[in-house]
Amino acid sequence: MRKKLFLLGSYLDLLRTTIFRQTSFAEFELEIHNRVEQGQPLTGDDLCNIYYDIVKKYYGHDAGHCVVDPYIQYEWSYIPHFMGYTYYVFQYSTSLIYATAFAEKLLMKEILQ
C-alpha cells in the first residue's frame, strides 16, 4: 500500500509541476511576448507584476484558496526557460497530457482484452 501511495503521490506531483506550473509559465511567456509585439517596453517591475498576477490567479490567491507571498514575484528571474530561449514551455504540458491519454488508451485496451 505504501508503494502505491508513493507512486500516486509522485504522479500527482508530476501533474502539478508539469501541467499546472508549466502552463502558468507558458501564460507568462505569452503575455510578455504579446506586450513586446505591441511595442510596450517591459521593465523588471512589469515582469514581476505580470508573473505575480499569473501565479496568484493559478493558486486562487484572490479567492482565498492559497496565499501567495509577494516574494514569489521575483521567481521568473531565475527560471532559465525565460532567458534566451524561444517560447516553448507549453510543450511540457501538452506532451504530458498526450502521453497520459495515450497510456490510458493502451491500458484500457489491455484491460478490455
Short mmCIF file of the N, C-alpha and C atoms (twelve columns), coordinates in Angstrom:
data_MODEL
# 
_entry.id   MODEL 
# 
loop_
_atom_site.group_PDB 
_atom_site.id 
_atom_site.type_symbol 
_atom_site.label_atom_id 
_atom_site.label_alt_id 
_atom_site.label_comp_id 
_atom_site.label_asym_id 
_atom_site.label_seq_id 
_atom_site.Cartn_x 
_atom_site.Cartn_y 
_atom_site.Cartn_z 
_atom_site.pdbx_PDB_model_num 
ATOM 1   N N  . MET A 1   0.819   -1.200 0.000   1 
ATOM 2   C CA . MET A 1   0.000   0.000  0.000   1 
ATOM 3   C C  . MET A 1   0.863   1.264  0.000   1 
ATOM 4   N N  . ARG A 2   1.975   1.235  0.747   1 
ATOM 5   C CA . ARG A 2   2.846   2.416  0.809   1 
ATOM 6   C C  . ARG A 2   3.456   2.715  -0.559  1 
ATOM 7   N N  . LYS A 3   3.829   1.661  -1.266  1 
ATOM 8   C CA . LYS A 3   4.408   1.855  -2.595  1 
ATOM 9   C C  . LYS A 3   3.369   2.470  -3.540  1 
ATOM 10  N N  . LYS A 4   2.149   1.989  -3.445  1 
ATOM 11  C CA . LYS A 4   1.076   2.517  -4.292  1 
ATOM 12  C C  . LYS A 4   0.830   3.996  -3.979  1 
ATOM 13  N N  . LEU A 5   0.805   4.350  -2.702  1 
ATOM 14  C CA . LEU A 5   0.622   5.750  -2.312  1 
ATOM 15  C C  . LEU A 5   1.792   6.611  -2.774  1 
ATOM 16  N N  . PHE A 6   3.004   6.061  -2.671  1 
ATOM 17  C CA . PHE A 6   4.182   6.794  -3.136  1 
ATOM 18  C C  . PHE A 6   4.084   7.071  -4.635  1 
ATOM 19  N N  . LEU A 7   3.732   6.048  -5.402  1 
ATOM 20  C CA . LEU A 7   3.623   6.216  -6.855  1 
ATOM 21  C C  . LEU A 7   2.515   7.196  -7.220  1 
ATOM 22  N N  . LEU A 8   1.395   7.111  -6.530  1 
ATOM 23  C CA . LEU A 8   0.299   8.042  -6.779  1 
ATOM 24  C C  . LEU A 8   0.719   9.470  -6.441  1 
ATOM 25  N N  . GLY A 9   1.388   9.643  -5.297  1 
ATOM 26  C CA . GLY A 9   1.882   10.967 -4.909  1 
ATOM 27  C C  . GLY A 9   2.887   11.513 -5.907  1 
ATOM 28  N N  . SER A 10  3.760   10.645 -6.393  1 
ATOM 29  C CA . SER A 10  4.751   11.068 -7.392  1 
ATOM 30  C C  . SER A 10  4.075   11.507 -8.682  1 
ATOM 31  N N  . TYR A 11  3.042   10.770 -9.087  1 
ATOM 32  C CA . TYR A 11  2.323   11.125 -10.305 1 
ATOM 33  C C  . TYR A 11  1.585   12.450 -10.134 1 
ATOM 34  N N  . LEU A 12  0.960   12.640 -8.983  1 
ATOM 35  C CA . LEU A 12  0.269   13.909 -8.728  1 
ATOM 36  C C  . LEU A 12  1.252   15.075 -8.728  1 
ATOM 37  N N  . ASP A 13  2.439   14.860 -8.182  1 
ATOM 38  C CA . ASP A 13  3.452   15.915 -8.193  1 
ATOM 39  C C  . ASP A 13  3.910   16.206 -9.619  1 
ATOM 40  N N  . LEU A 14  4.023   15.163 -10.437 1 
ATOM 41  C CA . LEU A 14  4.372   15.352 -11.847 1 
ATOM 42  C C  . LEU A 14  3.306   16.192 -12.549 1 
ATOM 43  N N  . LEU A 15  2.048   15.904 -12.273 1 
ATOM 44  C CA . LEU A 15  0.969   16.692 -12.872 1 
ATOM 45  C C  . LEU A 15  1.039   18.147 -12.422 1 
ATOM 46  N N  . ARG A 16  1.298   18.354 -11.131 1 
ATOM 47  C CA . ARG A 16  1.379   19.718 -10.595 1 
ATOM 48  C C  . ARG A 16  2.532   20.490 -11.233 1 
ATOM 49  N N  . THR A 17  3.695   19.857 -11.299 1 
ATOM 50  C CA . THR A 17  4.864   20.585 -11.795 1 
ATOM 51  C C  . THR A 17  4.890   20.705 -13.312 1 
ATOM 52  N N  . THR A 18  4.315   19.743 -14.000 1 
ATOM 53  C CA . THR A 18  4.385   19.781 -15.459 1 
ATOM 54  C C  . THR A 18  3.162   20.422 -16.093 1 
ATOM 55  N N  . ILE A 19  2.003   20.044 -15.682 1 
ATOM 56  C CA . ILE A 19  0.809   20.616 -16.314 1 
ATOM 57  C C  . ILE A 19  0.474   21.970 -15.700 1 
ATOM 58  N N  . PHE A 20  0.320   22.010 -14.410 1 
ATOM 59  C CA . PHE A 20  -0.100  23.238 -13.733 1 
ATOM 60  C C  . PHE A 20  0.974   24.321 -13.825 1 
ATOM 61  N N  . ARG A 21  2.179   24.014 -13.391 1 
ATOM 62  C CA . ARG A 21  3.242   25.024 -13.320 1 
ATOM 63  C C  . ARG A 21  3.718   25.457 -14.708 1 
ATOM 64  N N  . GLN A 22  3.963   24.495 -15.585 1 
ATOM 65  C CA . GLN A 22  4.451   24.847 -16.920 1 
ATOM 66  C C  . GLN A 22  3.393   25.616 -17.714 1 
ATOM 67  N N  . THR A 23  2.127   25.339 -17.463 1 
ATOM 68  C CA . THR A 23  1.073   26.110 -18.126 1 
ATOM 69  C C  . THR A 23  1.093   27.553 -17.650 1 
ATOM 70  N N  . SER A 24  1.330   27.755 -16.361 1 
ATOM 71  C CA . SER A 24  1.431   29.140 -15.867 1 
ATOM 72  C C  . SER A 24  2.664   29.826 -16.454 1 
ATOM 73  N N  . PHE A 25  3.759   29.080 -16.603 1 
ATOM 74  C CA . PHE A 25  4.950   29.647 -17.252 1 
ATOM 75  C C  . PHE A 25  4.632   30.044 -18.691 1 
ATOM 76  N N  . ALA A 26  3.909   29.183 -19.392 1 
ATOM 77  C CA . ALA A 26  3.556   29.471 -20.786 1 
ATOM 78  C C  . ALA A 26  2.684   30.716 -20.876 1 
ATOM 79  N N  . GLU A 27  1.775   30.873 -19.919 1 
ATOM 80  C CA . GLU A 27  0.937   32.070 -19.921 1 
ATOM 81  C C  . GLU A 27  1.785   33.323 -19.697 1 
ATOM 82  N N  . PHE A 28  2.767   33.219 -18.814 1 
ATOM 83  C CA . PHE A 28  3.679   34.341 -18.570 1 
ATOM 84  C C  . PHE A 28  4.453   34.675 -19.844 1 
ATOM 85  N N  . GLU A 29  5.015   33.663 -20.481 1 
ATOM 86  C CA . GLU A 29  5.751   33.892 -21.729 1 
ATOM 87  C C  . GLU A 29  4.864   34.534 -22.789 1 
ATOM 88  N N  . LEU A 30  3.665   34.011 -22.943 1 
ATOM 89  C CA . LEU A 30  2.750   34.549 -23.948 1 
ATOM 90  C C  . LEU A 30  2.429   36.011 -23.663 1 
ATOM 91  N N  . GLU A 31  2.170   36.325 -22.415 1 
ATOM 92  C CA . GLU A 31  1.832   37.698 -22.042 1 
ATOM 93  C C  . GLU A 31  2.987   38.655 -22.330 1 
ATOM 94  N N  . ILE A 32  4.200   38.272 -21.969 1 
ATOM 95  C CA . ILE A 32  5.310   39.205 -22.210 1 
ATOM 96  C C  . ILE A 32  5.624   39.306 -23.700 1 
ATOM 97  N N  . HIS A 33  5.487   38.210 -24.431 1 
ATOM 98  C CA . HIS A 33  5.697   38.276 -25.881 1 
ATOM 99  C C  . HIS A 33  4.650   39.169 -26.535 1 
ATOM 100 N N  . ASN A 34  3.402   39.024 -26.120 1 
ATOM 101 C CA . ASN A 34  2.333   39.866 -26.679 1 
ATOM 102 C C  . ASN A 34  2.594   41.345 -26.424 1 
ATOM 103 N N  . ARG A 35  3.018   41.663 -25.219 1 
ATOM 104 C CA . ARG A 35  3.271   43.072 -24.894 1 
ATOM 105 C C  . ARG A 35  4.429   43.641 -25.713 1 
ATOM 106 N N  . VAL A 36  5.467   42.856 -25.888 1 
ATOM 107 C CA . VAL A 36  6.609   43.319 -26.692 1 
ATOM 108 C C  . VAL A 36  6.181   43.505 -28.147 1 
ATOM 109 N N  . GLU A 37  5.408   42.561 -28.673 1 
ATOM 110 C CA . GLU A 37  4.933   42.677 -30.054 1 
ATOM 111 C C  . GLU A 37  4.029   43.888 -30.250 1 
ATOM 112 N N  . GLN A 38  3.367   44.330 -29.183 1 
ATOM 113 C CA . GLN A 38  2.529   45.526 -29.246 1 
ATOM 114 C C  . GLN A 38  3.347   46.794 -29.026 1 
ATOM 115 N N  . GLY A 39  4.654   46.648 -28.894 1 
ATOM 116 C CA . GLY A 39  5.527   47.804 -28.732 1 
ATOM 117 C C  . GLY A 39  5.630   48.334 -27.317 1 
ATOM 118 N N  . GLN A 40  5.164   47.583 -26.353 1 
ATOM 119 C CA . GLN A 40  5.240   48.030 -24.960 1 
ATOM 120 C C  . GLN A 40  6.598   47.657 -24.365 1 
ATOM 121 N N  . PRO A 41  7.317   48.619 -23.846 1 
ATOM 122 C CA . PRO A 41  8.573   48.284 -23.166 1 
ATOM 123 C C  . PRO A 41  8.259   47.607 -21.831 1 
ATOM 124 N N  . LEU A 42  9.101   46.668 -21.432 1 
ATOM 125 C CA . LEU A 42  8.888   45.958 -20.177 1 
ATOM 126 C C  . LEU A 42  10.060  46.196 -19.237 1 
ATOM 127 N N  . THR A 43  9.760   46.599 -18.038 1 
ATOM 128 C CA . THR A 43  10.783  46.767 -17.010 1 
ATOM 129 C C  . THR A 43  10.777  45.526 -16.118 1 
ATOM 130 N N  . GLY A 44  11.758  45.443 -15.252 1 
ATOM 131 C CA . GLY A 44  11.783  44.363 -14.278 1 
ATOM 132 C C  . GLY A 44  10.540  44.372 -13.408 1 
ATOM 133 N N  . ASP A 45  10.096  45.565 -13.021 1 
ATOM 134 C CA . ASP A 45  8.876   45.671 -12.216 1 
ATOM 135 C C  . ASP A 45  7.655   45.167 -12.985 1 
ATOM 136 N N  . ASP A 46  7.598   45.473 -14.281 1 
ATOM 137 C CA . ASP A 46  6.487   44.981 -15.103 1 
ATOM 138 C C  . ASP A 46  6.474   43.452 -15.115 1 
ATOM 139 N N  . LEU A 47  7.648   42.856 -15.332 1 
ATOM 140 C CA . LEU A 47  7.743   41.401 -15.378 1 
ATOM 141 C C  . LEU A 47  7.347   40.785 -14.038 1 
ATOM 142 N N  . CYS A 48  7.779   41.408 -12.949 1 
ATOM 143 C CA . CYS A 48  7.402   40.932 -11.610 1 
ATOM 144 C C  . CYS A 48  5.893   40.986 -11.417 1 
ATOM 145 N N  . ASN A 49  5.282   42.081 -11.814 1 
ATOM 146 C CA . ASN A 49  3.832   42.234 -11.649 1 
ATOM 147 C C  . ASN A 49  3.049   41.243 -12.506 1 
ATOM 148 N N  . ILE A 50  3.481   41.061 -13.739 1 
ATOM 149 C CA . ILE A 50  2.811   40.108 -14.630 1 
ATOM 150 C C  . ILE A 50  2.903   38.702 -14.045 1 
ATOM 151 N N  . TYR A 51  4.107   38.320 -13.643 1 
ATOM 152 C CA . TYR A 51  4.319   36.978 -13.098 1 
ATOM 153 C C  . TYR A 51  3.508   36.764 -11.822 1 
ATOM 154 N N  . TYR A 52  3.550   37.742 -10.933 1 
ATOM 155 C CA . TYR A 52  2.837   37.641 -9.653  1 
ATOM 156 C C  . TYR A 52  1.331   37.521 -9.873  1 
ATOM 157 N N  . ASP A 53  0.782   38.295 -10.792 1 
ATOM 158 C CA . ASP A 53  -0.651  38.216 -11.085 1 
ATOM 159 C C  . ASP A 53  -1.039  36.834 -11.608 1 
ATOM 160 N N  . ILE A 54  -0.200  36.266 -12.463 1 
ATOM 161 C CA . ILE A 54  -0.494  34.937 -13.010 1 
ATOM 162 C C  . ILE A 54  -0.423  33.879 -11.918 1 
ATOM 163 N N  . VAL A 55  0.606   33.924 -11.093 1 
ATOM 164 C CA . VAL A 55  0.732   32.939 -10.015 1 
ATOM 165 C C  . VAL A 55  -0.445  33.049 -9.048  1 
ATOM 166 N N  . LYS A 56  -0.830  34.264 -8.710  1 
ATOM 167 C CA . LYS A 56  -1.978  34.443 -7.816  1 
ATOM 168 C C  . LYS A 56  -3.246  33.858 -8.438  1 
ATOM 169 N N  . LYS A 57  -3.416  34.049 -9.734  1 
ATOM 170 C CA . LYS A 57  -4.593  33.506 -10.418 1 
ATOM 171 C C  . LYS A 57  -4.588  31.975 -10.365 1 
ATOM 172 N N  . TYR A 58  -3.445  31.375 -10.664 1 
ATOM 173 C CA . TYR A 58  -3.361  29.917 -10.704 1 
ATOM 174 C C  . TYR A 58  -3.568  29.280 -9.335  1 
ATOM 175 N N  . TYR A 59  -3.123  29.934 -8.289  1 
ATOM 176 C CA . TYR A 59  -3.245  29.370 -6.945  1 
ATOM 177 C C  . TYR A 59  -4.496  29.838 -6.207  1 
ATOM 178 N N  . GLY A 60  -5.313  30.642 -6.839  1 
ATOM 179 C CA . GLY A 60  -6.556  31.081 -6.222  1 
ATOM 180 C C  . GLY A 60  -6.364  32.043 -5.070  1 
ATOM 181 N N  . HIS A 61  -5.318  32.857 -5.151  1 
ATOM 182 C CA . HIS A 61  -4.987  33.810 -4.087  1 
ATOM 183 C C  . HIS A 61  -6.152  34.749 -3.772  1 
ATOM 184 N N  . ASP A 62  -6.698  35.378 -4.796  1 
ATOM 185 C CA . ASP A 62  -7.766  36.366 -4.581  1 
ATOM 186 C C  . ASP A 62  -9.071  35.730 -4.106  1 
ATOM 187 N N  . ALA A 63  -9.238  34.440 -4.378  1 
ATOM 188 C CA . ALA A 63  -10.435 33.726 -3.918  1 
ATOM 189 C C  . ALA A 63  -10.234 33.132 -2.523  1 
ATOM 190 N N  . GLY A 64  -9.034  33.306 -1.974  1 
ATOM 191 C CA . GLY A 64  -8.757  32.820 -0.630  1 
ATOM 192 C C  . GLY A 64  -8.371  31.355 -0.536  1 
ATOM 193 N N  . HIS A 65  -8.037  30.727 -1.674  1 
ATOM 194 C CA . HIS A 65  -7.672  29.308 -1.650  1 
ATOM 195 C C  . HIS A 65  -6.245  29.077 -1.176  1 
ATOM 196 N N  . CYS A 66  -5.360  29.967 -1.533  1 
ATOM 197 C CA . CYS A 66  -3.947  29.812 -1.198  1 
ATOM 198 C C  . CYS A 66  -3.308  31.195 -1.155  1 
ATOM 199 N N  . VAL A 67  -2.557  31.454 -0.119  1 
ATOM 200 C CA . VAL A 67  -1.874  32.746 -0.014  1 
ATOM 201 C C  . VAL A 67  -0.569  32.666 -0.805  1 
ATOM 202 N N  . VAL A 68  -0.377  33.600 -1.707  1 
ATOM 203 C CA . VAL A 68  0.861   33.672 -2.484  1 
ATOM 204 C C  . VAL A 68  1.660   34.858 -1.956  1 
ATOM 205 N N  . ASP A 69  2.797   34.553 -1.338  1 
ATOM 206 C CA . ASP A 69  3.634   35.608 -0.773  1 
ATOM 207 C C  . ASP A 69  4.193   36.509 -1.866  1 
ATOM 208 N N  . PRO A 70  4.328   37.788 -1.579  1 
ATOM 209 C CA . PRO A 70  4.832   38.732 -2.576  1 
ATOM 210 C C  . PRO A 70  6.226   38.396 -3.115  1 
ATOM 211 N N  . TYR A 71  7.057   37.707 -2.325  1 
ATOM 212 C CA . TYR A 71  8.410   37.400 -2.809  1 
ATOM 213 C C  . TYR A 71  8.402   36.529 -4.057  1 
ATOM 214 N N  . ILE A 72  7.292   35.822 -4.319  1 
ATOM 215 C CA . ILE A 72  7.224   34.937 -5.482  1 
ATOM 216 C C  . ILE A 72  7.270   35.724 -6.790  1 
ATOM 217 N N  . GLN A 73  7.002   37.024 -6.726  1 
ATOM 218 C CA . GLN A 73  7.031   37.842 -7.944  1 
ATOM 219 C C  . GLN A 73  8.402   37.845 -8.614  1 
ATOM 220 N N  . TYR A 74  9.450   37.518 -7.864  1 
ATOM 221 C CA . TYR A 74  10.806  37.517 -8.416  1 
ATOM 222 C C  . TYR A 74  11.209  36.168 -9.005  1 
ATOM 223 N N  . GLU A 75  10.379  35.162 -8.828  1 
ATOM 224 C CA . GLU A 75  10.731  33.811 -9.260  1 
ATOM 225 C C  . GLU A 75  11.057  33.734 -10.749 1 
ATOM 226 N N  . TRP A 76  10.345  34.482 -11.562 1 
ATOM 227 C CA . TRP A 76  10.567  34.435 -13.010 1 
ATOM 228 C C  . TRP A 76  12.026  34.706 -13.358 1 
ATOM 229 N N  . SER A 77  12.709  35.516 -12.540 1 
ATOM 230 C CA . SER A 77  14.057  35.977 -12.887 1 
ATOM 231 C C  . SER A 77  15.127  34.903 -12.769 1 
ATOM 232 N N  . TYR A 78  14.840  33.809 -12.092 1 
ATOM 233 C CA . TYR A 78  15.850  32.750 -12.023 1 
ATOM 234 C C  . TYR A 78  15.397  31.456 -12.694 1 
ATOM 235 N N  . ILE A 79  14.378  31.538 -13.517 1 
ATOM 236 C CA . ILE A 79  13.944  30.381 -14.300 1 
ATOM 237 C C  . ILE A 79  14.592  30.496 -15.679 1 
ATOM 238 N N  . PRO A 80  15.532  29.600 -15.979 1 
ATOM 239 C CA . PRO A 80  16.307  29.737 -17.221 1 
ATOM 240 C C  . PRO A 80  15.476  29.682 -18.496 1 
ATOM 241 N N  . HIS A 81  14.295  29.070 -18.448 1 
ATOM 242 C CA . HIS A 81  13.451  28.975 -19.643 1 
ATOM 243 C C  . HIS A 81  13.071  30.347 -20.193 1 
ATOM 244 N N  . PHE A 82  13.064  31.341 -19.348 1 
ATOM 245 C CA . PHE A 82  12.646  32.675 -19.785 1 
ATOM 246 C C  . PHE A 82  13.803  33.504 -20.330 1 
ATOM 247 N N  . MET A 83  15.006  33.002 -20.233 1 
ATOM 248 C CA . MET A 83  16.182  33.765 -20.655 1 
ATOM 249 C C  . MET A 83  16.831  33.105 -21.872 1 
ATOM 250 N N  . GLY A 84  16.760  33.738 -22.983 1 
ATOM 251 C CA . GLY A 84  17.479  33.268 -24.159 1 
ATOM 252 C C  . GLY A 84  16.879  32.066 -24.874 1 
ATOM 253 N N  . TYR A 85  15.685  31.671 -24.515 1 
ATOM 254 C CA . TYR A 85  15.034  30.568 -25.204 1 
ATOM 255 C C  . TYR A 85  13.792  31.101 -25.902 1 
ATOM 256 N N  . THR A 86  13.394  30.397 -26.938 1 
ATOM 257 C CA . THR A 86  12.160  30.793 -27.607 1 
ATOM 258 C C  . THR A 86  10.974  30.226 -26.842 1 
ATOM 259 N N  . TYR A 87  9.835   30.748 -27.131 1 
ATOM 260 C CA . TYR A 87  8.589   30.351 -26.468 1 
ATOM 261 C C  . TYR A 87  8.340   28.861 -26.684 1 
ATOM 262 N N  . TYR A 88  8.537   28.063 -25.641 1 
ATOM 263 C CA . TYR A 88  8.357   26.627 -25.818 1 
ATOM 264 C C  . TYR A 88  7.855   25.866 -24.602 1 
ATOM 265 N N  . VAL A 89  7.774   26.456 -23.415 1 
ATOM 266 C CA . VAL A 89  7.445   25.675 -22.220 1 
ATOM 267 C C  . VAL A 89  6.063   25.028 -22.286 1 
ATOM 268 N N  . PHE A 90  5.176   25.533 -23.126 1 
ATOM 269 C CA . PHE A 90  3.850   24.922 -23.261 1 
ATOM 270 C C  . PHE A 90  3.961   23.472 -23.714 1 
ATOM 271 N N  . GLN A 91  5.069   23.127 -24.380 1 
ATOM 272 C CA . GLN A 91  5.243   21.773 -24.894 1 
ATOM 273 C C  . GLN A 91  5.348   20.731 -23.780 1 
ATOM 274 N N  . TYR A 92  5.843   21.124 -22.620 1 
ATOM 275 C CA . TYR A 92  5.905   20.188 -21.500 1 
ATOM 276 C C  . TYR A 92  4.500   19.719 -21.132 1 
ATOM 277 N N  . SER A 93  3.590   20.660 -21.001 1 
ATOM 278 C CA . SER A 93  2.214   20.323 -20.611 1 
ATOM 279 C C  . SER A 93  1.509   19.515 -21.689 1 
ATOM 280 N N  . THR A 94  1.595   19.984 -22.918 1 
ATOM 281 C CA . THR A 94  0.885   19.281 -23.990 1 
ATOM 282 C C  . THR A 94  1.442   17.875 -24.190 1 
ATOM 283 N N  . SER A 95  2.748   17.706 -24.053 1 
ATOM 284 C CA . SER A 95  3.352   16.379 -24.213 1 
ATOM 285 C C  . SER A 95  2.899   15.425 -23.118 1 
ATOM 286 N N  . LEU A 96  2.865   15.897 -21.874 1 
ATOM 287 C CA . LEU A 96  2.433   15.029 -20.775 1 
ATOM 288 C C  . LEU A 96  0.952   14.680 -20.901 1 
ATOM 289 N N  . ILE A 97  0.142   15.631 -21.306 1 
ATOM 290 C CA . ILE A 97  -1.288  15.349 -21.480 1 
ATOM 291 C C  . ILE A 97  -1.483  14.294 -22.572 1 
ATOM 292 N N  . TYR A 98  -0.772  14.441 -23.677 1 
ATOM 293 C CA . TYR A 98  -0.881  13.468 -24.764 1 
ATOM 294 C C  . TYR A 98  -0.394  12.094 -24.306 1 
ATOM 295 N N  . ALA A 99  0.758   12.050 -23.646 1 
ATOM 296 C CA . ALA A 99  1.320   10.777 -23.194 1 
ATOM 297 C C  . ALA A 99  0.391   10.087 -22.195 1 
ATOM 298 N N  . THR A 100 -0.220  10.854 -21.311 1 
ATOM 299 C CA . THR A 100 -1.148  10.290 -20.333 1 
ATOM 300 C C  . THR A 100 -2.379  9.716  -21.029 1 
ATOM 301 N N  . ALA A 101 -2.919  10.439 -21.986 1 
ATOM 302 C CA . ALA A 101 -4.085  9.949  -22.729 1 
ATOM 303 C C  . ALA A 101 -3.730  8.694  -23.529 1 
ATOM 304 N N  . PHE A 102 -2.548  8.679  -24.126 1 
ATOM 305 C CA . PHE A 102 -2.095  7.528  -24.905 1 
ATOM 306 C C  . PHE A 102 -1.933  6.306  -23.996 1 
ATOM 307 N N  . ALA A 103 -1.301  6.499  -22.838 1 
ATOM 308 C CA . ALA A 103 -1.112  5.398  -21.890 1 
ATOM 309 C C  . ALA A 103 -2.456  4.871  -21.398 1 
ATOM 310 N N  . GLU A 104 -3.392  5.772  -21.159 1 
ATOM 311 C CA . GLU A 104 -4.717  5.347  -20.702 1 
ATOM 312 C C  . GLU A 104 -5.408  4.500  -21.766 1 
ATOM 313 N N  . LYS A 105 -5.281  4.890  -23.017 1 
ATOM 314 C CA . LYS A 105 -5.888  4.102  -24.100 1 
ATOM 315 C C  . LYS A 105 -5.249  2.718  -24.175 1 
ATOM 316 N N  . LEU A 106 -3.922  2.657  -24.023 1 
ATOM 317 C CA . LEU A 106 -3.241  1.362  -24.043 1 
ATOM 318 C C  . LEU A 106 -3.701  0.490  -22.881 1 
ATOM 319 N N  . LEU A 107 -3.793  1.080  -21.703 1 
ATOM 320 C CA . LEU A 107 -4.228  0.319  -20.532 1 
ATOM 321 C C  . LEU A 107 -5.669  -0.152 -20.676 1 
ATOM 322 N N  . MET A 108 -6.538  0.690  -21.176 1 
ATOM 323 C CA . MET A 108 -7.942  0.307  -21.350 1 
ATOM 324 C C  . MET A 108 -8.072  -0.812 -22.379 1 
ATOM 325 N N  . LYS A 109 -7.280  -0.757 -23.432 1 
ATOM 326 C CA . LYS A 109 -7.308  -1.813 -24.443 1 
ATOM 327 C C  . LYS A 109 -6.850  -3.125 -23.820 1 
ATOM 328 N N  . GLU A 110 -5.795  -3.046 -23.012 1 
ATOM 329 C CA . GLU A 110 -5.271  -4.237 -22.351 1 
ATOM 330 C C  . GLU A 110 -6.289  -4.793 -21.358 1 
ATOM 331 N N  . ILE A 111 -6.963  -3.922 -20.632 1 
ATOM 332 C CA . ILE A 111 -7.952  -4.352 -19.647 1 
ATOM 333 C C  . ILE A 111 -9.156  -4.988 -20.335 1 
ATOM 334 N N  . LEU A 112 -9.563  -4.437 -21.457 1 
ATOM 335 C CA . LEU A 112 -10.755 -4.925 -22.149 1 
ATOM 336 C C  . LEU A 112 -10.518 -6.228 -22.899 1 
ATOM 337 N N  . GLN A 113 -9.275  -6.592 -23.139 1 
ATOM 338 C CA . GLN A 113 -8.996  -7.823 -23.900 1 
ATOM 339 C C  . GLN A 113 -9.074  -9.047 -23.030 1 
# 
